[in-house]
Amino acid sequence: MERTAIFPGSFDPITLGHVEIIRRGLLLFDRIVVGIGINTQKVSMYPAAQRAAWLHTLFTNEPRVQVETFQGLTVHFARQQGAQFLLRGLRAAPDFEYEKNIDLLNQHLAENIQTVYLISSPPTAHISSTLVREVIRFHGNLQGLVPDFMIPEIYADSPASGA
Amino acid sequence: MERTAIFPGSFDPITLGHVEIIRRGLLLFDRIVVGIGINTQKVSMYPAAQRAAWLHTLFTNEPRVQVETFQGLTVHFARQQGAQFLLRGLRAAPDFEYEKNIDLLNQHLAENIQTVYLISSPPTAHISSTLVREVIRFHGNLQGLVPDFMIPEIYADSPASGA
Amino acid sequence: MERTAIFPGSFDPITLGHVEIIRRGLLLFDRIVVGIGINTQKVSMYPAAQRAAWLHTLFTNEPRVQVETFQGLTVHFARQQGAQFLLRGLRAAPDFEYEKNIDLLNQHLAENIQTVYLISSPPTAHISSTLVREVIRFHGNLQGLVPDFMIPEIYADSPASGA
Amino acid sequence: MERTAIFPGSFDPITLGHVEIIRRGLLLFDRIVVGIGINTQKVSMYPAAQRAAWLHTLFTNEPRVQVETFQGLTVHFARQQGAQFLLRGLRAAPDFEYEKNIDLLNQHLAENIQTVYLISSPPTAHISSTLVREVIRFHGNLQGLVPDFMIPEIYADSPASGA
Amino acid sequence: MERTAIFPGSFDPITLGHVEIIRRGLLLFDRIVVGIGINTQKVSMYPAAQRAAWLHTLFTNEPRVQVETFQGLTVHFARQQGAQFLLRGLRAAPDFEYEKNIDLLNQHLAENIQTVYLISSPPTAHISSTLVREVIRFHGNLQGLVPDFMIPEIYADSPASGA
Amino acid sequence: MERTAIFPGSFDPITLGHVEIIRRGLLLFDRIVVGIGINTQKVSMYPAAQRAAWLHTLFTNEPRVQVETFQGLTVHFARQQGAQFLLRGLRAAPDFEYEKNIDLLNQHLAENIQTVYLISSPPTAHISSTLVREVIRFHGNLQGLVPDFMIPEIYADSPASGA
């Protein structure tokens, strides 16, 4: 049986933390659908098309990774994609409690879909999109936070300071 | 001496988690005033009148439960209602730290009012109004999350999907 | 209906943290049975008789507090004492998770007994019997950690150093 | 490629919490080796042979579950079994930090073995072997804590009290 | 070598919790620059000039404390001020995880600047600017939460209620 | 004024995590006394003399680091050494709550001594002496966990397996 997992998130922008989880997830699943959640109630830094473009570039040589955008509940999206699993990275204890509540709600909404967790490794464990956006806002050094090819695109308008 | 507790919250909407705490609180207190806090700085999903109506329906046969709306600090509301206690449910460790700070502030503001905690039981412990609002937004299955009688009212306009 | 609570612990020795929870619990309950748990598998610093004697002295003028020793599961002891409640103090988030597991187990073992929590106030919140035993072991200053009358008894053999 | 996971633990005794993780793990892995860790430095309640016998009985009809005992580091055992994964259940935030340290150490010791986590569901999330041993010690009701067939064996000598 | 630390924050408004950390930090550092971070994306309760004025008044007799406003990444501000350290107060476990991520990001951005932490003491540990703003909004008693001289200024327009 | 800190611990054995905190502490303090606590109630893996010898070798070229053994309360030892500070590393949230209680107790016992914390960096943050002892027990690979020069001494009797 083919095992398919959704890796849901807002990826605003994708970080090396996300990349690590996807790469490790490929050992566990036959196919991973990266699901870019569109939340019309939150202002994003980058449009969904830009976020998807970065993901496409990253995994252009990995046919087992597919990139999609979605609106609505993640379990509905999973069902529609024929996925039996959700894949999530855990970084720290407060993450855990948040994830646990989402997990239990998802089990309640769709009992045949289960969530599988990997714990982020040290070099990337402290990287969140929220912190990365803060660094971008003030033109800080992005090396080691996002994939290298993205840095000149992000700072196309003006060079990073403080690097 | 009659023991009265305030059960404060925004109840936007009331969940089965709230209902469990009130039912268990009735074993401990002679009277519980459910205090719907009106926060003019936050946009709510349901108007206070709707939230109060649901609570009234739920406890229509329980004369020891009273439903009120209030603005301002909870301890001021408690004093005005002649309550000596605040009742709160605890779900998880991050909850705890938040509640602890509020508790210590309240002891500072009104030392003769004390807060009493119950730990939410498994079937309801993962239910928060925030998650329930997310489910409602995407027309997910609400059974087991809110009282049954509320579901047709919530989805009056359009049926739940993914049920 | 009279509301009775068990306040279980090892009280090895009793601290000002315990005293605070009992005093506040007396506002909530009509009767509190302080249950000194006898654990034959753990070495205690003070014999149960000494622990009970200190508790008796402390609450000699408070007829609503009763002191007992017990072996076995706390909920069995509660049932035997006709108590409907367990009373516990919470100090910090790790406490919380431990207490939550015990609470859920107790609800499983005896659904008509429920546990009620108070959050320890700042002056006593960091005091645990474990830390107090450490201080005693090295003759540190006990003032503010245990009731004053106990200090000369504890240091009867030799005076506290470092005070 | 066949995906094999070790599910390591002391299983002293096995609980319904363990059973849930193994059952859910079977959706994710082709083969699960339940590894009963023998720790010569800790006194166990049940001998390893008894713990293994219970596990064998439980999974007698599930050829994809194998039961083994081992001594030493889990990653060495995994390597020896040809397993690429470790499977672990997470119950609460303090669990998480402990697991994270073990995970990072294991990644350090054996980078080609990765740990996969599932979050325990409510009915079993509060069950730990430690709490179950406490219940057994005092002859409490074990229903809902361990598999039913084990209860008469555990209480063969004397019936459970407080049931 | 002179040791200089930045004490960054929004100080909206300064609380006794902040004051405690600065006073204790003066034992550790030769010079402390209180850095009022200007965040153009968040609405503040008090303008930066007011926040700075309160800080100036508080430390008017302490030449080793300097008050500045800044925009951008804290490590860039530290570098510009010739500071080798950041000083932060820790109140509770959830604080800790947040601070840890910021710390690791800062070490990534500027490895020669390190962050030093003090744990807030009980009388002030539960005070956050967020809670203080809530108290102000509803004219609660501010004594013990902010420096005394600030209270009449804060309530200049209308007296505190519930005091 | 010279600033002296005690870095207390059992160092059974010293890990790269400890080394990192001492190295970073030397930027903050003029002198660091590494205090090896002798606990007669706990069985250690290495005798205090061995633990001290390793520390001496490590800091033989750093005259600002001094190595001592002590018994009793850390604050009494600090006073005796003329230290105004305790230095501690923080790794994770559960660490934090433990440290906080010790800190508050220490402030209670000796208000002129304060504890200063650094957060462990990723490569060493997951290393605890407890985990290192487990690795040693089963002859795992110690590289990256303890200083290199110690490894042949630790495995003098038998070579590490699994390396």
Short mmCIF file of C-alpha atoms in Angstrom, two decimals, chain D:
data_model
loop_
_atom_site.label_atom_id
_atom_site.label_comp_id
_atom_site.label_asym_id
_atom_site.label_seq_id
_atom_site.Cartn_x
_atom_site.Cartn_y
_atom_site.Cartn_z
CA MET D 1 11.54 -1.09 0.72
CA GLU D 2 10.27 -2.72 3.88
CA ARG D 3 9.99 -0.28 6.76
CA THR D 4 10.78 -1.74 10.16
CA ALA D 5 10.45 0.07 13.48
CA ILE D 6 11.56 -0.77 16.99
CA PHE D 7 9.03 0.06 19.70
CA PRO D 8 11.30 0.12 22.76
CA GLY D 9 10.19 0.22 26.39
CA SER D 10 10.25 -1.67 29.64
CA PHE D 11 6.55 -2.72 29.42
CA ASP D 12 6.45 -3.35 33.15
CA PRO D 13 3.61 -4.09 32.52
CA ILE D 14 2.26 -3.34 29.04
CA THR D 15 -0.65 -0.90 29.15
CA LEU D 16 -3.47 -0.01 26.79
CA GLY D 17 -1.42 3.09 25.99
CA HIS D 18 1.33 0.90 24.51
CA VAL D 19 -1.20 -1.21 22.66
CA GLU D 20 -2.71 1.86 21.00
CA ILE D 21 0.68 3.06 19.71
CA ILE D 22 1.56 -0.38 18.32
CA ARG D 23 -1.81 -0.71 16.55
CA ARG D 24 -1.47 2.75 15.01
CA GLY D 25 2.19 2.09 14.17
CA LEU D 26 1.15 -0.93 12.09
CA LEU D 27 -0.48 1.48 9.62
CA LEU D 28 2.85 3.22 9.20
CA PHE D 29 5.38 0.37 9.30
CA ASP D 30 5.56 -3.01 7.64
CA ARG D 31 7.04 -4.63 10.71
CA ILE D 32 7.29 -3.58 14.37
CA VAL D 33 9.75 -5.16 16.76
CA VAL D 34 8.61 -4.58 20.33
CA GLY D 35 11.92 -4.32 22.21
CA ILE D 36 11.69 -5.08 25.93
CA GLY D 37 14.70 -3.29 27.43
CA ILE D 38 16.39 -5.18 30.23
CA ASN D 39 17.84 -2.75 32.75
CA THR D 40 19.89 -4.63 35.31
CA GLN D 41 20.11 -1.50 37.45
CA LYS D 42 16.39 -1.12 38.02
CA VAL D 43 14.14 -3.47 39.94
CA SER D 44 11.16 -4.44 37.78
CA MET D 45 7.74 -5.53 39.01
CA TYR D 46 7.47 -8.37 36.49
CA PRO D 47 10.28 -10.54 35.10
CA ALA D 48 11.14 -9.99 31.43
CA ALA D 49 9.75 -13.43 30.55
CA GLN D 50 6.33 -12.48 31.94
CA ARG D 51 6.37 -9.16 30.12
CA ALA D 52 7.29 -10.93 26.86
CA ALA D 53 4.59 -13.57 27.41
CA TRP D 54 1.88 -10.91 27.71
CA LEU D 55 3.10 -9.22 24.53
CA HIS D 56 3.20 -12.54 22.67
CA THR D 57 -0.37 -13.31 23.70
CA LEU D 58 -1.54 -9.87 22.60
CA PHE D 59 -0.04 -10.03 19.13
CA THR D 60 -0.27 -13.74 18.49
CA ASN D 61 -2.46 -13.08 15.44
CA GLU D 62 -0.42 -10.20 14.09
CA PRO D 63 2.62 -11.64 12.27
CA ARG D 64 3.97 -8.15 11.62
CA VAL D 65 4.64 -7.64 15.35
CA GLN D 66 7.70 -9.38 16.79
CA VAL D 67 8.67 -9.36 20.48
CA GLU D 68 12.31 -9.33 21.62
CA THR D 69 14.25 -8.48 24.75
CA PHE D 70 17.47 -6.49 24.55
CA GLN D 71 20.20 -4.96 26.66
CA GLY D 72 22.23 -1.90 25.75
CA LEU D 73 21.57 1.15 23.61
CA THR D 74 18.33 1.11 21.62
CA VAL D 75 20.04 2.24 18.41
CA HIS D 76 22.45 -0.72 18.61
CA PHE D 77 19.48 -3.03 18.98
CA ALA D 78 17.73 -1.34 16.04
CA ARG D 79 20.77 -1.79 13.83
CA GLN D 80 20.99 -5.43 14.78
CA GLN D 81 17.31 -5.91 13.89
CA GLY D 82 17.68 -4.12 10.56
CA ALA D 83 15.25 -1.43 11.68
CA GLN D 84 15.42 2.06 10.18
CA PHE D 85 12.98 3.60 12.66
CA LEU D 86 12.17 3.89 16.33
CA LEU D 87 8.51 4.35 17.23
CA ARG D 88 7.51 6.28 20.36
CA GLY D 89 4.29 7.54 21.87
CA LEU D 90 4.09 11.06 23.29
CA ARG D 91 1.65 11.80 26.06
CA ALA D 92 2.48 15.24 27.44
CA ALA D 93 4.89 18.15 27.30
CA PRO D 94 7.37 16.84 29.92
CA ASP D 95 7.50 13.58 27.95
CA PHE D 96 8.41 15.66 24.96
CA GLU D 97 11.56 17.20 26.39
CA TYR D 98 12.78 13.85 27.62
CA GLU D 99 12.10 12.24 24.24
CA LYS D 100 13.75 15.12 22.42
CA ASN D 101 17.03 14.64 24.30
CA ILE D 102 16.99 10.91 23.65
CA ASP D 103 16.14 11.55 19.98
CA LEU D 104 19.03 13.98 19.50
CA LEU D 105 21.41 11.61 21.25
CA ASN D 106 20.23 8.78 19.02
CA GLN D 107 20.66 10.90 15.88
CA HIS D 108 24.18 11.58 17.15
CA LEU D 109 24.88 7.87 17.74
CA ALA D 110 23.21 6.53 14.58
CA GLU D 111 22.22 9.10 12.01
CA ASN D 112 20.51 6.64 9.68
CA ILE D 113 17.94 5.64 12.28
CA GLN D 114 15.16 8.08 12.95
CA THR D 115 12.49 8.28 15.59
CA VAL D 116 8.84 8.68 14.68
CA TYR D 117 6.26 9.86 17.20
CA LEU D 118 2.54 9.43 17.62
CA ILE D 119 0.58 11.40 20.19
CA SER D 120 -1.42 9.18 22.54
CA SER D 121 -5.20 9.54 22.28
CA PRO D 122 -7.32 10.64 25.25
CA PRO D 123 -8.62 7.32 26.57
CA THR D 124 -5.06 6.04 27.01
CA ALA D 125 -2.96 9.19 27.16
CA HIS D 126 -2.82 9.34 30.96
CA ILE D 127 -1.83 5.69 31.43
CA SER D 128 1.81 5.06 32.31
CA SER D 129 3.31 1.83 33.57
CA THR D 130 4.37 3.72 36.69
CA LEU D 131 0.77 4.61 37.54
CA VAL D 132 -0.44 1.12 36.65
CA ARG D 133 2.10 -0.42 39.04
CA GLU D 134 0.77 1.87 41.76
CA VAL D 135 -2.79 0.67 41.08
CA ILE D 136 -1.64 -2.98 41.15
CA ARG D 137 0.24 -2.46 44.40
CA PHE D 138 -3.00 -1.40 46.08
CA HIS D 139 -5.30 -3.76 44.21
CA GLY D 140 -7.21 -1.04 42.38
CA ASN D 141 -9.45 -1.54 39.36
CA LEU D 142 -7.30 -2.24 36.27
CA GLN D 143 -10.08 -2.21 33.70
CA GLY D 144 -9.31 0.26 30.92
CA LEU D 145 -5.66 0.43 31.95
CA VAL D 146 -4.26 -2.92 30.78
CA PRO D 147 -5.62 -5.51 28.30
CA ASP D 148 -8.53 -7.39 29.89
CA PHE D 149 -6.96 -10.86 29.66
CA MET D 150 -4.10 -9.75 31.93
CA ILE D 151 -6.25 -8.70 34.88
CA PRO D 152 -7.04 -12.18 36.32
CA GLU D 153 -3.36 -13.13 35.91
CA ILE D 154 -2.19 -10.00 37.74
CA TYR D 155 -4.70 -10.53 40.52
CA ALA D 156 -4.43 -14.33 40.57
CA ASP D 157 -3.27 -14.30 44.15
CA SER D 158 -5.92 -11.96 45.49
CA PRO D 159 -8.94 -10.18 43.98
CA ALA D 160 -8.84 -6.46 43.17
CA SER D 161 -10.35 -4.25 45.82
CA GLY D 162 -12.10 -0.97 45.24
CA ALA D 163 -13.39 -2.13 41.88
#
